[in-house]
């Protein structure tokens, strides 16, 4: 007998019929003698619908009230799932975040979990109950309802699993695992049986949408074995087969890892590039350029500063495309006056493509192979950044899919 946490995404909870299937699957695991905690998302489309209502009333709704509204989607889901379980003879109980409680800070719409009380849940489990807990939401010290940011139910599930010291956290979703790249771009992308936690972290932060990045951080911090698997299979399929399906995020690099130097290709279409031209090359300049950008809550990703010529240099960095206009505006105000740059230019039609793999630590030549592949396709590289296990390039968005396909092939990632 083991304690296992199941998480079901919006699509898996998308209709009464699907909720019935979730209940059947959960009951199967419970019948096999496991203690089960389920963390569902809101029904698909529901969070958008709820937030849309708020936007109809105000262009700038307060974050506290947004959380109050958005959190109800998950509350409906847990109630429905508990009822579906009860309808097939299972003892089940649902809890909202504040009832557990799942404590968070007060950063509405992007709160962080600070603690989870396991007492009530453990008592229910010991009494043979299936416990259904809302994803995405928590409560701050003052009793305000908070949410964890879009996609936050993944994080709720892994955090609950860690707090309960579960054996495994199973993330059931509408894809059957983590792929070498997005199968919508490369049709022969291959499902990975395992991926290391660090690779998953890179893939998530580089634009792979399978898991919310914070859930991966949680999995890493607590070494919680986490598996991404399909909820669209027959809910009554053999349990052993289901338990071994999908992609396991693992913590061991050596054992059982597929032998490859590159594990996956990640990409992010929606980048923008900004260059501040002809800034003086002296201490404090990077800070004066990027400080106001950070103060405007804009995340800066890649950064390059060129070799200076006659004491002047160009400074280039990338921001999410959605923040491009705001960043340009901030810079016009701050940089021109204080720094005396000659001009600020930008390009909001760039994309980032990255190759990721822990194998890079022990293999040289990955970067040159990447650059050769792109050059053979005639793709110009605008910026490069690297970490120990990834190399990213910024390119014209027109060539993004071509680059992903060429790299996927060049590194032999296609299915056999
Ligand atoms: N319902 C929330 C959202 O749509 C949280 C989640 O699904 O993980 O973002
Ligand atoms: Mg999700």
XYZ file of C-alpha atoms and ligand atoms in Angstrom:
426
model
C 0.000 0.000 0.000
C 1.275 3.440 -0.895
C 0.121 7.012 -0.635
C -0.249 8.420 -4.132
C -1.367 11.837 -5.356
C -3.269 12.124 -8.639
C -3.638 15.431 -10.457
C -6.181 15.881 -13.255
C -6.055 18.842 -15.623
C -8.943 20.863 -17.010
C -9.457 18.685 -20.078
C -9.573 15.547 -17.927
C -12.252 17.237 -15.797
C -13.941 18.796 -18.848
C -17.406 17.201 -18.643
C -19.576 15.111 -16.359
C -18.654 12.079 -18.446
C -14.937 12.770 -18.055
C -15.313 13.331 -14.332
C -17.011 9.949 -14.151
C -13.979 8.438 -15.863
C -11.638 10.167 -13.414
C -13.678 8.678 -10.562
C -13.406 5.192 -12.096
C -9.646 5.550 -12.448
C -9.199 6.843 -8.921
C -11.420 4.061 -7.549
C -9.279 1.482 -9.372
C -6.165 2.761 -7.575
C -7.994 2.807 -4.242
C -9.304 -0.738 -4.805
C -5.689 -1.847 -5.310
C -5.049 -0.845 -1.696
C -3.497 2.599 -2.131
C -4.300 5.766 -0.233
C -5.285 8.359 -2.806
C -5.385 12.152 -2.735
C -6.746 13.791 -5.888
C -5.999 17.364 -6.942
C -8.159 18.469 -9.892
C -8.084 21.657 -11.964
C -11.158 23.620 -12.895
C -13.166 22.230 -15.819
C -11.491 23.272 -19.091
C -12.252 26.834 -20.110
C -13.749 27.655 -16.729
C -10.897 29.774 -15.338
C -10.832 31.818 -18.548
C -14.590 32.235 -18.400
C -14.473 33.431 -14.797
C -11.626 35.876 -15.367
C -13.401 37.090 -18.512
C -16.428 38.088 -16.452
C -14.226 40.239 -14.249
C -12.628 41.869 -17.287
C -16.067 42.777 -18.598
C -16.644 44.828 -15.475
C -13.247 46.472 -15.240
C -10.154 46.881 -17.375
C -8.046 46.587 -14.263
C -9.733 44.346 -11.687
C -8.026 44.050 -8.306
C -5.956 40.878 -7.927
C -7.574 39.959 -4.620
C -11.025 39.789 -6.191
C -9.678 37.971 -9.255
C -8.444 35.219 -6.945
C -11.764 35.133 -5.160
C -13.450 34.512 -8.513
C -10.928 32.197 -10.159
C -10.668 29.917 -7.137
C -14.298 28.886 -7.530
C -13.535 26.859 -10.661
C -11.522 24.361 -8.644
C -14.092 24.319 -5.885
C -16.743 23.107 -8.309
C -14.356 20.421 -9.567
C -13.594 18.922 -6.155
C -17.262 18.813 -5.190
C -18.225 17.123 -8.453
C -15.418 14.603 -8.245
C -16.239 13.690 -4.643
C -19.855 13.162 -5.671
C -18.787 11.037 -8.651
C -16.683 8.887 -6.316
C -19.498 8.556 -3.814
C -21.853 7.570 -6.636
C -19.699 4.507 -7.317
C -19.572 3.522 -3.675
C -16.392 5.260 -2.512
C -16.052 7.238 0.664
C -14.703 10.596 -0.513
C -14.407 14.099 0.876
C -13.577 17.389 -0.851
C -11.632 20.320 0.579
C -10.938 23.839 -0.619
C -7.383 25.092 -0.048
C -8.298 27.063 3.058
C -9.863 24.007 4.668
C -6.682 21.913 4.564
C -5.203 24.538 4.957
C -2.738 25.186 2.160
C -1.050 28.370 3.368
C 0.438 30.834 0.907
C 1.892 34.315 0.898
C -0.393 37.196 -0.106
C 0.853 37.680 -3.668
C -2.559 37.455 -5.311
C -2.681 35.743 -8.717
C 0.841 34.376 -8.208
C 0.992 33.270 -4.593
C 3.608 30.861 -3.298
C 2.803 27.970 -1.002
C 4.421 28.337 2.418
C 3.030 25.315 4.274
C 0.487 22.530 4.053
C -1.097 20.990 7.134
C -1.300 17.227 6.656
C -3.304 16.319 9.779
C -6.843 16.392 8.479
C -5.919 14.726 5.202
C -3.947 11.957 6.908
C -6.841 11.265 9.270
C -9.237 10.940 6.332
C -6.870 8.659 4.472
C -6.434 6.474 7.527
C -10.206 6.235 7.766
C -10.220 4.832 4.214
C -11.441 7.999 2.519
C -10.333 9.357 -0.819
C -9.436 13.016 -0.318
C -10.085 15.515 -3.109
C -8.288 18.861 -2.702
C -8.621 21.947 -4.918
C -5.653 22.747 -7.095
C -4.478 26.287 -7.833
C -5.622 27.939 -4.604
C -4.626 28.545 -1.017
C -5.152 30.950 1.837
C -2.883 33.642 3.252
C -2.256 34.397 6.929
C -5.171 36.821 7.029
C -7.610 34.307 5.595
C -7.706 35.756 2.075
C -8.143 33.281 -0.773
C -5.146 33.282 -3.111
C -4.260 31.529 -6.365
C -0.912 30.232 -7.549
C -0.860 31.540 -11.116
C -2.172 29.957 -14.296
C -1.486 26.254 -14.463
C -0.978 26.270 -10.699
C -2.788 23.013 -9.997
C 0.358 21.146 -11.017
C 2.178 22.942 -8.247
C -0.599 22.251 -5.753
C -0.418 18.540 -6.543
C 3.342 18.220 -6.190
C 3.323 20.330 -3.022
C 0.571 18.203 -1.489
C 2.493 15.064 -2.462
C 5.627 16.445 -0.822
C 3.785 17.472 2.342
C 2.218 14.019 2.659
C 5.460 12.288 1.691
C 3.631 10.470 -1.047
C 5.365 7.730 -2.961
C 4.625 9.324 -6.319
C 2.727 12.254 -7.817
C 0.876 11.308 -10.997
C -0.024 14.235 -13.256
C -2.810 13.045 -15.569
C -3.176 15.281 -18.576
C -4.299 15.404 -22.197
C -0.884 14.411 -23.516
C 0.682 11.044 -22.762
C 4.005 12.351 -21.499
C 6.899 14.672 -22.164
C 8.180 14.614 -25.738
C 11.536 15.360 -27.313
C 9.775 18.426 -28.697
C 6.232 19.589 -29.382
C 4.646 16.884 -31.585
C 2.561 19.569 -33.271
C 5.769 20.953 -34.752
C 7.680 17.729 -35.295
C 5.365 14.835 -36.094
C 7.897 12.147 -35.236
C 8.769 13.598 -31.843
C 9.309 10.796 -29.343
C 7.896 10.363 -25.868
C 10.622 10.194 -23.212
C 10.288 7.416 -20.642
C 12.308 9.437 -18.180
C 13.647 12.947 -18.026
C 15.888 14.313 -15.307
C 14.491 16.959 -13.054
C 17.016 19.508 -14.306
C 16.127 18.869 -17.920
C 12.450 19.175 -17.097
C 13.122 22.467 -15.363
C 14.884 23.783 -18.471
C 12.178 22.456 -20.787
C 9.450 24.044 -18.642
C 11.205 27.389 -18.411
C 12.024 27.341 -22.121
C 8.424 27.133 -23.174
C 7.325 23.502 -22.952
C 3.845 23.859 -21.497
C 3.457 20.364 -20.068
C 3.981 21.341 -16.420
C 3.887 24.621 -14.558
C 7.529 25.439 -13.857
C 7.003 25.888 -10.151
C 5.700 22.352 -9.847
C 8.992 21.136 -11.275
C 10.891 23.250 -8.749
C 8.844 21.662 -5.980
C 9.499 18.195 -7.334
C 13.210 19.000 -7.345
C 13.354 20.557 -3.898
C 11.522 17.659 -2.296
C 12.793 14.975 -4.637
C 9.226 13.965 -5.327
C 9.011 11.380 -8.119
C 6.514 12.925 -10.527
C 5.024 11.247 -13.578
C 3.203 12.884 -16.482
C 0.683 10.501 -18.066
C -2.499 10.437 -20.119
C -5.974 10.706 -18.665
C -7.491 9.833 -22.015
C -6.744 6.101 -21.799
C -9.318 3.531 -20.672
C -9.755 4.293 -16.959
C -9.978 0.567 -16.265
C -6.719 -0.348 -18.046
C -4.448 -2.613 -15.967
C -2.990 -0.629 -13.085
C 0.569 -1.920 -13.518
C 0.593 -0.816 -17.134
C -0.777 2.615 -16.243
C 1.710 3.024 -13.390
C 4.610 2.537 -15.807
C 3.255 4.740 -18.609
C 3.978 8.369 -19.424
C 7.201 10.148 -18.505
C 8.848 9.936 -15.098
C 10.800 12.926 -13.852
C 13.744 11.260 -12.236
C 16.562 12.292 -9.968
C 19.156 9.818 -11.085
C 21.164 10.698 -14.134
C 23.072 7.518 -14.683
C 20.688 4.670 -14.179
C 18.161 3.916 -16.799
C 18.610 7.129 -18.738
C 18.238 6.957 -22.455
C 21.675 7.341 -23.964
C 21.634 10.689 -25.655
C 23.592 13.889 -25.482
C 20.553 15.978 -26.286
C 17.231 15.092 -24.681
C 14.898 17.630 -26.193
C 14.362 20.763 -28.237
C 12.366 23.518 -26.563
C 11.165 26.711 -28.129
C 9.412 29.925 -27.306
C 7.782 31.799 -30.149
C 6.898 34.935 -28.277
C 10.136 36.768 -27.627
C 11.160 40.320 -28.361
C 14.609 41.873 -28.647
C 15.643 45.361 -27.625
C 18.953 47.073 -28.370
C 20.152 50.246 -26.727
C 22.677 51.727 -29.141
C 25.864 53.510 -28.362
C 25.884 53.561 -24.577
C 29.031 54.566 -22.678
C 31.119 51.583 -21.582
C 31.472 52.288 -17.878
C 30.362 50.730 -14.564
C 26.682 50.934 -13.761
C 25.337 51.038 -17.281
C 23.757 47.572 -17.314
C 22.120 48.414 -14.036
C 20.820 51.731 -15.309
C 19.323 50.081 -18.371
C 17.854 46.985 -16.765
C 16.947 48.414 -13.357
C 13.888 50.331 -14.608
C 12.863 47.323 -16.720
C 12.938 45.110 -13.633
C 11.081 47.761 -11.638
C 8.331 47.573 -14.251
C 8.107 43.843 -13.443
C 9.383 42.793 -16.856
C 11.464 39.672 -17.001
C 14.695 39.948 -18.964
C 16.071 36.754 -20.451
C 19.067 36.803 -22.795
C 21.553 39.657 -22.516
C 24.574 40.631 -24.608
C 26.877 43.564 -24.515
C 29.278 44.060 -27.356
C 32.954 44.861 -27.262
C 33.219 48.626 -26.897
C 34.619 50.845 -29.615
C 35.964 54.205 -28.502
C 34.249 53.857 -25.143
C 30.816 53.131 -26.596
C 28.942 49.845 -26.811
C 25.554 48.385 -27.773
C 23.476 46.588 -25.221
C 20.902 43.988 -26.314
C 18.439 41.911 -24.312
C 15.200 39.981 -24.723
C 11.847 40.268 -22.985
C 8.562 38.362 -23.388
C 6.762 39.712 -26.457
C 3.754 40.695 -24.366
C 5.974 43.119 -22.435
C 7.724 44.586 -25.470
C 5.782 47.840 -25.740
C 5.950 48.472 -22.044
C 9.697 47.829 -21.993
C 10.289 50.209 -24.916
C 8.290 52.870 -23.143
C 10.189 52.445 -19.890
C 13.478 52.686 -21.765
C 12.498 55.778 -23.723
C 11.819 57.479 -20.434
C 14.810 56.320 -18.430
C 17.693 55.472 -20.704
C 17.721 58.372 -23.093
C 17.887 61.064 -20.478
C 20.200 59.421 -18.013
C 22.520 57.430 -20.174
C 22.749 59.365 -23.373
C 22.230 56.409 -25.686
C 21.812 57.431 -29.310
C 18.867 55.195 -30.067
C 16.760 52.280 -28.940
C 15.735 49.736 -31.544
C 13.667 46.611 -31.200
C 12.299 43.578 -32.962
C 9.190 41.911 -31.627
C 9.234 39.063 -34.124
C 11.916 36.787 -32.733
C 11.804 33.313 -31.208
C 14.073 31.283 -28.999
C 15.063 27.713 -29.779
C 16.990 25.629 -27.257
C 18.612 22.227 -27.136
C 18.562 20.628 -23.699
C 20.337 17.614 -22.247
C 22.345 16.604 -19.202
C 24.567 14.692 -21.634
C 26.052 18.048 -22.624
C 28.076 18.027 -19.445
C 30.165 15.162 -20.690
C 30.044 15.737 -24.439
C 31.699 18.511 -26.369
C 30.624 19.724 -29.779
C 26.899 20.103 -29.141
C 27.052 23.841 -29.718
C 28.997 23.520 -32.960
C 26.622 20.852 -34.229
C 23.707 23.118 -33.388
C 25.230 26.099 -35.169
C 26.206 24.007 -38.203
C 22.654 22.676 -38.507
C 21.204 26.175 -38.401
C 23.715 27.487 -40.906
C 22.910 24.642 -43.313
C 19.309 25.818 -43.197
C 20.415 29.417 -43.783
C 19.100 30.549 -40.421
C 20.803 33.560 -38.900
C 21.544 33.424 -35.173
C 20.926 36.746 -33.446
C 21.837 35.891 -29.870
C 23.170 32.871 -28.004
C 22.964 31.899 -24.364
C 24.083 28.757 -22.606
C 23.872 26.962 -19.309
C 25.498 23.717 -18.268
C 22.727 21.660 -19.873
C 21.231 23.889 -22.573
C 22.098 26.108 -25.509
C 19.582 28.689 -26.683
C 19.589 30.786 -29.817
C 17.417 33.712 -30.780
C 16.260 33.693 -34.402
C 13.704 35.328 -36.689
C 10.312 33.869 -35.789
C 9.762 32.945 -39.453
C 12.350 30.188 -39.130
C 11.398 28.812 -35.739
C 9.621 25.658 -36.867
C 12.249 24.959 -39.500
C 14.964 25.282 -36.849
C 13.174 22.960 -34.446
C 12.679 20.300 -37.122
C 16.251 20.517 -38.362
C 17.716 20.279 -34.849
C 15.412 17.431 -33.856
C 16.714 15.498 -36.829
C 20.333 16.504 -36.444
C 20.430 15.213 -32.874
C 18.687 11.966 -33.805
C 15.683 12.511 -31.572
C 13.005 11.093 -33.875
C 11.153 7.944 -32.987
C 12.676 4.747 -34.314
N -7.545 26.381 -13.400
C -6.281 27.055 -13.358
C -5.898 27.529 -14.742
O -6.627 27.341 -15.688
C -5.211 26.229 -12.737
C -4.868 24.955 -13.487
O -5.624 24.502 -14.325
O -3.811 24.393 -13.209
O -4.864 28.113 -14.911
Mg -2.213 22.556 -16.866
